[in-house]
mmCIF file of C-alpha atoms and ligand atoms in Angstrom:
data_model
loop_
_atom_site.group_PDB
_atom_site.id
_atom_site.type_symbol
_atom_site.label_atom_id
_atom_site.label_comp_id
_atom_site.label_asym_id
_atom_site.label_seq_id
_atom_site.Cartn_x
_atom_site.Cartn_y
_atom_site.Cartn_z
ATOM 1 C CA MET Z 1 -0.272 0.044 -0.085
ATOM 2 C CA THR Z 2 1.007 3.654 -0.563
ATOM 3 C CA ASP Z 3 1.978 5.728 2.213
ATOM 4 C CA GLY Z 4 -0.928 7.976 3.853
ATOM 5 C CA PHE Z 5 -3.279 6.338 1.666
ATOM 6 C CA THR Z 6 -6.544 4.833 2.725
ATOM 7 C CA PRO Z 7 -7.492 1.862 0.097
ATOM 8 C CA PHE Z 8 -11.178 1.566 -1.198
ATOM 9 C CA ARG Z 9 -12.655 -0.918 -0.403
ATOM 10 C CA ARG Z 10 -14.674 -2.235 -3.683
ATOM 11 C CA LEU Z 11 -13.308 -0.043 -7.159
ATOM 12 C CA ALA Z 12 -15.512 -0.624 -10.154
ATOM 13 C CA ILE Z 13 -14.080 0.571 -13.462
ATOM 14 C CA ILE Z 14 -16.043 0.473 -16.700
ATOM 15 C CA GLY Z 15 -13.859 -0.056 -19.110
ATOM 16 C CA LEU Z 16 -11.050 -1.678 -19.657
ATOM 17 C CA GLY Z 17 -9.377 0.496 -22.226
ATOM 18 C CA LEU Z 18 -5.775 2.279 -22.423
ATOM 19 C CA ILE Z 19 -6.775 4.452 -19.401
ATOM 20 C CA GLY Z 20 -9.232 2.184 -17.058
ATOM 21 C CA SER Z 21 -6.354 -1.337 -17.592
ATOM 22 C CA SER Z 22 -3.609 2.001 -16.614
ATOM 23 C CA ILE Z 23 -5.505 2.197 -13.597
ATOM 24 C CA ALA Z 24 -6.616 -1.169 -12.377
ATOM 25 C CA ARG Z 25 -2.223 -1.875 -12.646
ATOM 26 C CA ALA Z 26 -1.711 1.340 -10.460
ATOM 27 C CA CYS Z 27 -4.311 0.281 -8.165
ATOM 28 C CA ARG Z 28 -3.219 -2.890 -8.336
ATOM 29 C CA GLN Z 29 0.999 -2.202 -7.761
ATOM 30 C CA HIS Z 30 -0.142 0.206 -5.353
ATOM 31 C CA GLY Z 31 -2.544 -1.188 -3.367
ATOM 32 C CA LEU Z 32 -5.306 1.147 -3.772
ATOM 33 C CA ALA Z 33 -7.906 -0.903 -3.933
ATOM 34 C CA GLU Z 34 -9.310 -4.054 -1.846
ATOM 35 C CA THR Z 35 -11.210 -5.643 -4.460
ATOM 36 C CA ILE Z 36 -11.520 -4.255 -7.796
ATOM 37 C CA VAL Z 37 -14.378 -5.126 -10.018
ATOM 38 C CA ALA Z 38 -13.743 -4.543 -14.211
ATOM 39 C CA ILE Z 39 -16.719 -3.778 -16.300
ATOM 40 C CA ASP Z 40 -16.634 -4.043 -19.573
ATOM 41 C CA ARG Z 41 -19.131 -4.945 -21.968
ATOM 42 C CA ASP Z 42 -16.710 -6.426 -25.014
ATOM 43 C CA ALA Z 43 -16.354 -10.027 -23.862
ATOM 44 C CA GLU Z 44 -13.022 -10.443 -25.530
ATOM 45 C CA VAL Z 45 -11.533 -6.912 -23.522
ATOM 46 C CA ARG Z 46 -13.586 -9.297 -20.551
ATOM 47 C CA ALA Z 47 -11.066 -12.326 -21.545
ATOM 48 C CA ARG Z 48 -8.126 -10.371 -21.244
ATOM 49 C CA VAL Z 49 -8.202 -8.933 -17.830
ATOM 50 C CA THR Z 50 -9.135 -11.844 -16.645
ATOM 51 C CA ALA Z 51 -6.124 -13.744 -18.457
ATOM 52 C CA LEU Z 52 -3.971 -10.344 -17.500
ATOM 53 C CA GLY Z 53 -4.722 -10.627 -13.744
ATOM 54 C CA LEU Z 54 -6.458 -7.107 -14.290
ATOM 55 C CA ALA Z 55 -9.191 -7.299 -11.565
ATOM 56 C CA ASP Z 56 -10.614 -9.748 -8.485
ATOM 57 C CA VAL Z 57 -13.936 -9.318 -10.196
ATOM 58 C CA VAL Z 58 -14.825 -9.333 -14.573
ATOM 59 C CA THR Z 59 -18.263 -8.801 -15.302
ATOM 60 C CA GLY Z 60 -20.486 -6.964 -18.286
ATOM 61 C CA ASP Z 61 -23.184 -6.420 -16.478
ATOM 62 C CA ALA Z 62 -22.358 -2.537 -15.006
ATOM 63 C CA ALA Z 63 -25.819 -2.722 -12.652
ATOM 64 C CA LYS Z 64 -24.302 -5.290 -10.643
ATOM 65 C CA GLY Z 65 -20.898 -4.188 -11.314
ATOM 66 C CA VAL Z 66 -20.726 -1.402 -9.015
ATOM 67 C CA ALA Z 67 -23.366 -2.361 -6.547
ATOM 68 C CA GLY Z 68 -21.056 -1.807 -3.315
ATOM 69 C CA ALA Z 69 -18.389 0.017 -4.814
ATOM 70 C CA ASP Z 70 -17.218 2.920 -3.063
ATOM 71 C CA HIS Z 71 -15.521 4.255 -6.034
ATOM 72 C CA VAL Z 72 -16.645 3.815 -9.753
ATOM 73 C CA ILE Z 73 -14.484 4.902 -12.323
ATOM 74 C CA PHE Z 74 -16.181 5.832 -16.120
ATOM 75 C CA CYS Z 75 -13.310 5.221 -18.593
ATOM 76 C CA VAL Z 76 -15.336 4.895 -22.004
ATOM 77 C CA PRO Z 77 -15.890 7.398 -24.788
ATOM 78 C CA VAL Z 78 -17.261 10.716 -23.433
ATOM 79 C CA MET Z 79 -20.445 9.946 -25.327
ATOM 80 C CA ALA Z 80 -20.397 6.613 -23.445
ATOM 81 C CA ASN Z 81 -21.093 8.273 -20.189
ATOM 82 C CA ALA Z 82 -24.860 9.672 -20.321
ATOM 83 C CA ALA Z 83 -26.278 6.273 -21.207
ATOM 84 C CA LEU Z 84 -24.006 4.242 -18.958
ATOM 85 C CA ALA Z 85 -24.907 6.830 -15.994
ATOM 86 C CA ALA Z 86 -28.888 6.121 -16.596
ATOM 87 C CA THR Z 87 -27.819 2.230 -16.155
ATOM 88 C CA ILE Z 88 -25.737 2.727 -13.256
ATOM 89 C CA GLY Z 89 -26.972 5.195 -11.325
ATOM 90 C CA PRO Z 90 -29.523 3.620 -8.813
ATOM 91 C CA HIS Z 91 -27.960 0.672 -8.638
ATOM 92 C CA LEU Z 92 -24.842 2.833 -6.643
ATOM 93 C CA ALA Z 93 -24.442 2.611 -2.925
ATOM 94 C CA PRO Z 94 -24.457 5.581 -0.635
ATOM 95 C CA GLY Z 95 -21.424 7.476 -0.480
ATOM 96 C CA CYS Z 96 -19.489 6.387 -3.220
ATOM 97 C CA ILE Z 97 -17.512 8.686 -4.963
ATOM 98 C CA VAL Z 98 -18.133 8.480 -9.008
ATOM 99 C CA SER Z 99 -15.437 9.517 -10.975
ATOM 100 C CA ASP Z 100 -14.230 9.405 -14.739
ATOM 101 C CA VAL Z 101 -11.260 10.097 -16.824
ATOM 102 C CA GLY Z 102 -12.773 11.744 -20.191
ATOM 103 C CA SER Z 103 -10.926 14.257 -21.806
ATOM 104 C CA VAL Z 104 -13.534 16.624 -22.438
ATOM 105 C CA LYS Z 105 -15.273 17.825 -18.694
ATOM 106 C CA GLY Z 106 -18.528 20.012 -19.247
ATOM 107 C CA SER Z 107 -20.582 17.771 -20.836
ATOM 108 C CA VAL Z 108 -19.560 14.863 -18.720
ATOM 109 C CA VAL Z 109 -20.706 17.193 -16.218
ATOM 110 C CA LYS Z 110 -24.023 17.894 -17.982
ATOM 111 C CA ASP Z 111 -24.424 13.910 -18.907
ATOM 112 C CA VAL Z 112 -23.387 11.719 -15.566
ATOM 113 C CA ALA Z 113 -24.414 13.943 -12.885
ATOM 114 C CA PRO Z 114 -28.358 14.690 -13.149
ATOM 115 C CA HIS Z 115 -27.639 10.018 -13.045
ATOM 116 C CA LEU Z 116 -26.800 9.869 -9.709
ATOM 117 C CA PRO Z 117 -28.355 10.127 -6.643
ATOM 118 C CA GLU Z 118 -27.838 12.418 -4.111
ATOM 119 C CA SER Z 119 -26.127 9.961 -2.066
ATOM 120 C CA VAL Z 120 -23.647 10.162 -4.196
ATOM 121 C CA HIS Z 121 -20.769 12.089 -4.949
ATOM 122 C CA PHE Z 122 -19.034 13.555 -8.001
ATOM 123 C CA VAL Z 123 -15.459 14.724 -8.954
ATOM 124 C CA PRO Z 124 -14.335 14.601 -12.509
ATOM 125 C CA ALA Z 125 -10.999 13.987 -12.955
ATOM 126 C CA HIS Z 126 -9.121 13.661 -16.449
ATOM 127 C CA PRO Z 127 -5.411 12.290 -16.724
ATOM 128 C CA VAL Z 128 -3.615 14.036 -19.283
ATOM 129 C CA ALA Z 129 -1.780 11.564 -20.096
ATOM 130 C CA GLY Z 130 -1.919 8.406 -22.924
ATOM 131 C CA THR Z 131 -0.684 6.913 -25.819
ATOM 132 C CA GLU Z 132 -2.279 6.629 -29.206
ATOM 133 C CA HIS Z 133 -2.894 2.914 -28.282
ATOM 134 C CA SER Z 134 -5.977 0.934 -27.027
ATOM 135 C CA GLY Z 135 -7.227 -1.649 -25.329
ATOM 136 C CA PRO Z 136 -6.586 -3.418 -22.245
ATOM 137 C CA ASP Z 137 -3.163 -4.939 -23.428
ATOM 138 C CA ALA Z 138 -2.114 -0.975 -24.277
ATOM 139 C CA GLY Z 139 -2.543 0.033 -20.615
ATOM 140 C CA PHE Z 140 0.818 0.018 -18.671
ATOM 141 C CA ALA Z 141 1.206 0.997 -14.221
ATOM 142 C CA ALA Z 142 2.810 4.067 -14.464
ATOM 143 C CA LEU Z 143 1.517 5.603 -17.128
ATOM 144 C CA PHE Z 144 0.197 8.757 -15.234
ATOM 145 C CA VAL Z 145 3.300 9.334 -12.981
ATOM 146 C CA ASN Z 146 4.157 12.812 -13.092
ATOM 147 C CA ARG Z 147 1.426 13.789 -15.574
ATOM 148 C CA TRP Z 148 -1.481 15.898 -14.378
ATOM 149 C CA SER Z 149 -4.811 14.667 -13.139
ATOM 150 C CA ILE Z 150 -7.355 17.315 -13.617
ATOM 151 C CA LEU Z 151 -10.586 17.388 -10.987
ATOM 152 C CA THR Z 152 -13.137 19.468 -12.254
ATOM 153 C CA PRO Z 153 -15.453 18.362 -9.126
ATOM 154 C CA PRO Z 154 -19.062 20.865 -9.892
ATOM 155 C CA GLU Z 155 -20.608 22.954 -6.991
ATOM 156 C CA GLY Z 156 -21.649 22.133 -3.850
ATOM 157 C CA THR Z 157 -19.481 18.637 -3.907
ATOM 158 C CA PRO Z 158 -18.490 18.122 -0.306
ATOM 159 C CA GLU Z 159 -14.179 18.326 0.216
ATOM 160 C CA ALA Z 160 -13.829 15.786 1.059
ATOM 161 C CA ALA Z 161 -14.398 13.506 -1.879
ATOM 162 C CA THR Z 162 -12.454 15.570 -3.898
ATOM 163 C CA GLN Z 163 -9.083 15.564 -1.211
ATOM 164 C CA ARG Z 164 -9.954 11.562 -1.820
ATOM 165 C CA ILE Z 165 -10.429 11.818 -5.667
ATOM 166 C CA ARG Z 166 -6.910 14.134 -5.039
ATOM 167 C CA ALA Z 167 -5.275 11.242 -2.799
ATOM 168 C CA PHE Z 168 -5.963 8.781 -5.387
ATOM 169 C CA TRP Z 169 -4.425 10.498 -8.576
ATOM 170 C CA GLU Z 170 -1.059 11.356 -6.356
ATOM 171 C CA ALA Z 171 -0.711 7.764 -5.144
ATOM 172 C CA MET Z 172 -0.496 6.588 -8.787
ATOM 173 C CA GLY Z 173 1.832 9.088 -8.806
ATOM 174 C CA ALA Z 174 -0.147 11.774 -10.663
ATOM 175 C CA ASN Z 175 0.246 15.879 -9.746
ATOM 176 C CA VAL Z 176 -3.272 17.346 -9.448
ATOM 177 C CA GLU Z 177 -4.385 20.673 -10.494
ATOM 178 C CA ILE Z 178 -8.578 21.751 -10.034
ATOM 179 C CA MET Z 179 -10.655 23.754 -12.063
ATOM 180 C CA THR Z 180 -14.033 24.093 -13.799
ATOM 181 C CA PRO Z 181 -14.814 22.341 -16.002
ATOM 182 C CA GLU Z 182 -15.405 25.615 -19.031
ATOM 183 C CA HIS Z 183 -11.548 26.069 -17.701
ATOM 184 C CA HIS Z 184 -10.043 22.718 -18.771
ATOM 185 C CA ASP Z 185 -12.494 22.342 -21.945
ATOM 186 C CA LEU Z 186 -10.675 25.876 -22.891
ATOM 187 C CA VAL Z 187 -7.153 25.263 -22.124
ATOM 188 C CA LEU Z 188 -7.229 21.125 -23.432
ATOM 189 C CA ALA Z 189 -8.985 23.070 -26.690
ATOM 190 C CA ILE Z 190 -5.627 24.717 -27.117
ATOM 191 C CA THR Z 191 -2.933 22.051 -25.732
ATOM 192 C CA SER Z 192 -4.532 18.556 -26.887
ATOM 193 C CA HIS Z 193 -8.192 18.895 -28.858
ATOM 194 C CA VAL Z 194 -7.124 21.315 -31.384
ATOM 195 C CA PRO Z 195 -3.233 19.575 -32.020
ATOM 196 C CA HIS Z 196 -5.204 16.504 -32.206
ATOM 197 C CA LEU Z 197 -7.447 17.514 -35.580
ATOM 198 C CA ILE Z 198 -3.423 19.514 -36.877
ATOM 199 C CA ALA Z 199 -2.613 15.753 -36.848
ATOM 200 C CA TYR Z 200 -5.064 14.390 -38.400
ATOM 201 C CA ASN Z 201 -5.951 16.982 -41.485
ATOM 202 C CA ILE Z 202 -2.449 16.976 -42.096
ATOM 203 C CA VAL Z 203 -2.173 13.414 -42.920
ATOM 204 C CA GLY Z 204 -5.420 13.216 -44.433
ATOM 205 C CA THR Z 205 -3.947 15.823 -46.714
ATOM 206 C CA ALA Z 206 -1.067 13.655 -47.702
ATOM 207 C CA ALA Z 207 -3.377 10.613 -48.108
ATOM 208 C CA ASP Z 208 -5.263 12.479 -50.756
ATOM 209 C CA MET Z 209 -2.563 14.235 -52.336
ATOM 210 C CA GLU Z 210 -2.453 12.966 -56.575
ATOM 211 C CA LYS Z 211 1.648 14.180 -56.932
ATOM 212 C CA VAL Z 212 3.039 12.578 -54.776
ATOM 213 C CA THR Z 213 2.088 9.503 -54.415
ATOM 214 C CA GLN Z 214 1.221 7.508 -50.680
ATOM 215 C CA SER Z 215 4.479 5.291 -50.924
ATOM 216 C CA GLU Z 216 6.758 8.421 -51.225
ATOM 217 C CA VAL Z 217 4.531 10.115 -48.462
ATOM 218 C CA ILE Z 218 6.150 7.212 -46.111
ATOM 219 C CA LYS Z 219 9.394 6.399 -47.708
ATOM 220 C CA PHE Z 220 9.998 10.333 -47.116
ATOM 221 C CA SER Z 221 8.108 11.280 -43.735
ATOM 222 C CA ALA Z 222 10.718 13.487 -42.428
ATOM 223 C CA GLY Z 223 10.649 13.410 -38.189
ATOM 224 C CA GLY Z 224 7.851 16.365 -38.131
ATOM 225 C CA PHE Z 225 5.239 14.148 -40.512
ATOM 226 C CA ARG Z 226 6.044 11.188 -38.734
ATOM 227 C CA ASP Z 227 5.473 12.552 -35.611
ATOM 228 C CA PHE Z 228 1.955 14.136 -36.572
ATOM 229 C CA THR Z 229 0.551 10.418 -37.685
ATOM 230 C CA ARG Z 230 1.574 8.793 -34.334
ATOM 231 C CA ILE Z 231 -0.876 11.683 -33.097
ATOM 232 C CA ALA Z 232 -3.070 10.687 -35.580
ATOM 233 C CA ALA Z 233 -3.441 7.136 -34.833
ATOM 234 C CA SER Z 234 -5.242 8.014 -31.910
ATOM 235 C CA ASP Z 235 -8.256 6.588 -31.172
ATOM 236 C CA PRO Z 236 -11.479 7.441 -33.314
ATOM 237 C CA THR Z 237 -13.946 6.991 -31.375
ATOM 238 C CA MET Z 238 -12.363 8.736 -28.663
ATOM 239 C CA TRP Z 239 -11.307 12.290 -30.309
ATOM 240 C CA ARG Z 240 -14.668 11.312 -32.423
ATOM 241 C CA ASP Z 241 -16.401 11.914 -29.133
ATOM 242 C CA VAL Z 242 -13.905 15.090 -27.740
ATOM 243 C CA PHE Z 243 -14.637 17.051 -30.752
ATOM 244 C CA LEU Z 244 -18.474 16.992 -30.411
ATOM 245 C CA THR Z 245 -18.759 17.554 -26.781
ATOM 246 C CA ASN Z 246 -15.878 20.176 -27.133
ATOM 247 C CA LYS Z 247 -17.471 21.770 -29.850
ATOM 248 C CA GLU Z 248 -17.380 25.253 -29.041
ATOM 249 C CA ALA Z 249 -13.810 25.389 -27.127
ATOM 250 C CA VAL Z 250 -12.426 23.734 -30.145
ATOM 251 C CA LEU Z 251 -13.809 25.906 -32.924
ATOM 252 C CA GLU Z 252 -12.862 29.171 -30.452
ATOM 253 C CA MET Z 253 -9.410 27.735 -30.422
ATOM 254 C CA LEU Z 254 -9.915 27.148 -34.372
ATOM 255 C CA GLY Z 255 -10.589 30.125 -35.059
ATOM 256 C CA ARG Z 256 -7.366 31.998 -33.636
ATOM 257 C CA PHE Z 257 -4.927 28.791 -35.548
ATOM 258 C CA ASN Z 258 -6.682 29.808 -38.575
ATOM 259 C CA GLU Z 259 -5.873 33.881 -38.238
ATOM 260 C CA ASP Z 260 -2.509 32.959 -37.336
ATOM 261 C CA LEU Z 261 -2.162 30.535 -40.242
ATOM 262 C CA LEU Z 262 -2.900 33.665 -42.505
ATOM 263 C CA ALA Z 263 -0.404 35.720 -40.846
ATOM 264 C CA LEU Z 264 2.552 33.164 -41.860
ATOM 265 C CA GLN Z 265 1.036 32.507 -45.071
ATOM 266 C CA ARG Z 266 1.760 36.310 -45.880
ATOM 267 C CA MET Z 267 4.980 36.555 -43.901
ATOM 268 C CA ILE Z 268 6.020 33.600 -46.497
ATOM 269 C CA ARG Z 269 4.272 35.083 -49.460
ATOM 270 C CA TRP Z 270 6.449 38.451 -48.765
ATOM 271 C CA GLY Z 271 9.037 36.939 -47.804
ATOM 272 C CA ASP Z 272 8.999 38.229 -43.837
ATOM 273 C CA GLY Z 273 12.211 36.274 -42.559
ATOM 274 C CA ASP Z 274 12.158 38.144 -39.799
ATOM 275 C CA GLY Z 275 8.604 37.464 -38.564
ATOM 276 C CA LEU Z 276 9.113 33.581 -39.766
ATOM 277 C CA HIS Z 277 12.869 33.515 -36.920
ATOM 278 C CA GLU Z 278 10.934 35.653 -34.273
ATOM 279 C CA LEU Z 279 7.534 33.300 -34.115
ATOM 280 C CA PHE Z 280 10.396 30.009 -34.890
ATOM 281 C CA THR Z 281 12.371 31.606 -31.616
ATOM 282 C CA ARG Z 282 9.607 32.221 -29.675
ATOM 283 C CA THR Z 283 7.921 28.520 -30.169
ATOM 284 C CA ARG Z 284 11.165 26.733 -28.961
ATOM 285 C CA ALA Z 285 11.301 27.621 -26.366
ATOM 286 C CA ILE Z 286 7.998 26.752 -25.378
ATOM 287 C CA ARG Z 287 9.538 23.193 -26.188
ATOM 288 C CA ARG Z 288 12.279 24.023 -23.854
ATOM 289 C CA GLY Z 289 9.517 25.133 -21.066
ATOM 290 C CA ILE Z 290 7.671 21.530 -21.386
ATOM 291 C CA ILE Z 291 10.931 19.531 -21.013
ATOM 292 C CA ALA Z 292 12.251 22.168 -18.177
ATOM 293 C CA GLN Z 293 9.008 20.915 -16.587
ATOM 294 C CA GLY Z 294 9.647 16.852 -17.137
ATOM 295 C CA GLN Z 295 6.231 16.331 -19.238
ATOM 296 C CA GLU Z 296 8.857 15.218 -22.198
ATOM 297 C CA THR Z 297 11.909 14.167 -22.819
ATOM 298 C CA ALA Z 298 14.488 15.932 -24.966
ATOM 299 C CA ALA Z 299 15.801 12.531 -27.116
ATOM 300 C CA PRO Z 300 15.501 13.233 -30.117
ATOM 301 C CA ASP Z 301 12.968 10.222 -30.877
ATOM 302 C CA PHE Z 302 10.822 11.807 -28.310
ATOM 303 C CA GLY Z 303 7.369 9.926 -28.199
ATOM 304 C CA ARG Z 304 8.552 6.807 -29.946
ATOM 305 C CA THR Z 305 10.263 5.414 -26.769
ATOM 306 C CA PRO Z 306 8.517 5.858 -22.996
ATOM 307 C CA ALA Z 307 10.926 8.427 -20.772
ATOM 308 C CA PRO Z 308 12.186 7.067 -18.078
ATOM 309 C CA VAL Z 309 10.047 7.851 -15.240
ATOM 310 C CA PRO Z 310 10.434 8.920 -12.296
ATOM 311 C CA PRO Z 311 9.475 7.133 -8.781
ATOM 312 C CA VAL Z 312 5.858 8.052 -7.125
ATOM 313 C CA LYS Z 313 6.716 10.649 -4.772
ATOM 314 C CA ALA Z 314 5.363 10.105 -0.711
ATOM 315 C CA ASN Z 315 1.565 10.735 -1.402
ATOM 316 C CA PRO Z 316 0.118 13.693 1.434
ATOM 317 C CA GLN Z 317 -2.650 12.227 2.522
HETATM 318 P P1 NAP N 401 -10.107 2.999 -25.200
HETATM 319 O O1 NAP N 401 -8.373 2.258 -24.895
HETATM 320 O O2 NAP N 401 -10.840 2.346 -26.750
HETATM 321 O O3 NAP N 401 -10.851 1.866 -24.347
HETATM 322 C C1 NAP N 401 -12.219 2.522 -24.083
HETATM 323 C C2 NAP N 401 -12.942 0.811 -23.702
HETATM 324 O O4 NAP N 401 -14.813 1.428 -23.302
HETATM 325 C C3 NAP N 401 -13.193 0.102 -24.407
HETATM 326 O O5 NAP N 401 -12.728 -1.336 -23.368
HETATM 327 C C4 NAP N 401 -14.687 -0.281 -25.148
HETATM 328 O O6 NAP N 401 -15.254 -1.153 -25.309
HETATM 329 C C5 NAP N 401 -15.637 0.575 -24.121
HETATM 330 N N1 NAP N 401 -16.784 1.389 -24.516
HETATM 331 C C6 NAP N 401 -16.575 1.888 -25.772
HETATM 332 N N2 NAP N 401 -17.971 2.766 -26.059
HETATM 333 C C7 NAP N 401 -18.883 1.530 -25.225
HETATM 334 C C8 NAP N 401 -19.348 1.919 -24.593
HETATM 335 N N3 NAP N 401 -20.989 2.518 -25.715
HETATM 336 N N4 NAP N 401 -20.679 1.619 -23.097
HETATM 337 C C9 NAP N 401 -19.447 0.826 -22.531
HETATM 338 N N5 NAP N 401 -18.243 1.045 -23.161
HETATM 339 C C10 NAP N 401 -17.584 1.212 -24.222
HETATM 340 O O7 NAP N 401 -9.905 4.399 -24.771
HETATM 341 P P2 NAP N 401 -8.887 4.520 -23.692
HETATM 342 O O8 NAP N 401 -8.041 5.664 -24.152
HETATM 343 O O9 NAP N 401 -8.685 4.533 -22.550
HETATM 344 O O10 NAP N 401 -9.986 6.130 -23.698
HETATM 345 C C11 NAP N 401 -10.668 5.993 -22.120
HETATM 346 C C12 NAP N 401 -11.411 7.589 -22.171
HETATM 347 O O11 NAP N 401 -10.362 8.227 -21.741
HETATM 348 C C13 NAP N 401 -12.227 8.802 -22.785
HETATM 349 O O12 NAP N 401 -12.698 9.502 -22.336
HETATM 350 C C14 NAP N 401 -10.977 9.249 -23.092
HETATM 351 O O13 NAP N 401 -10.971 10.582 -23.550
HETATM 352 C C15 NAP N 401 -10.065 9.569 -22.101
HETATM 353 N N6 NAP N 401 -7.942 9.820 -22.267
HETATM 354 C C16 NAP N 401 -7.687 9.000 -23.559
HETATM 355 C C17 NAP N 401 -6.717 8.844 -23.081
HETATM 356 C C18 NAP N 401 -5.576 8.725 -23.998
HETATM 357 O O14 NAP N 401 -4.622 9.356 -24.150
HETATM 358 N N7 NAP N 401 -6.092 7.641 -24.549
HETATM 359 C C19 NAP N 401 -5.920 10.141 -22.305
HETATM 360 C C20 NAP N 401 -6.785 11.041 -21.259
HETATM 361 C C21 NAP N 401 -8.083 10.543 -21.454
HETATM 362 P P3 NAP N 401 -15.419 -1.376 -26.735
HETATM 363 O O15 NAP N 401 -13.930 -2.875 -27.063
HETATM 364 O O16 NAP N 401 -16.577 -2.398 -27.388
HETATM 365 O O17 NAP N 401 -15.174 -0.109 -27.492
#
């Protein structure tokens, strides 16, 4: 058990993909739950979870699976949350803390909260950690180490419930920040959602070109394009849901992005080398800042081999 963290008695994880299975592994490694219940609609996923020994109970029945749990985490694509919340709501035990890991927070609060009984507490979370891989085999216990997990408790959530979820993420090695769902969605629109859209777009454009063949694109993929293809390989269902549920923030950020792109286009057209150089100097400093904060490695093959992870820090209760 991780020092200072009282394990959950019965933790139910719904959706044993990359994130859900990583949570199960981290909980096993650090002893964060006495019993882990894995709930997944997919029989193949359930068979893998059983074979990998990720949970004590494995079921496809969400209503039965959450019964008696003191912590339930939704780890499914964000647009699946509403139906699942309606299914499990009546079966939740009083005092249970419900959370999630969705990449969009406004829609989760809107979709899940109305289905929860008053005796249950809701502390949405978003671990800003992941890979382009999906499914229970893709997860690993150290995924959250030294990564941020953002909590967005709705107004009225008891402070004790929020602090319990903070301690849970810290016990898995994450750093925790608390903000409103609206602010989360705006920040993540520019740091994660729009970059993914740009990657999907540039890889799609390259695939559709007529004068450059697809085999040339693959053969001569220089660092820039290759890194975009990694991001553009991310799960299609997850990312469809992100763009449909964080529509306003993404459209707002895309508007700004398009204006800035036009300015760059103009600099190239008019030969404004100083303007280009000045921008590239500023952007290089941002990359260096990310490395300095330990959120990325400076190794030239970043993103393709996992960075060495620092040990889990002591967990304040
Ligand atoms: P994943 O590996 O694809 O796993 C998702 C799991 O949810 C699968 O077992 C899937 O089962 C199940 N599922 C899908 N639709 C469902 C539905 N309608 N009802 C019940 N179960 C359903 O996905 P993931 O990457 O772990 O993402 C899960 C959540 O984490 C998403 O909300 C995502 O926004 C968030 N997140 C992801 C990342 C990342 O980098 N991947 C990072 C942070 C947060 P099937 O096999 O039947 O589809």
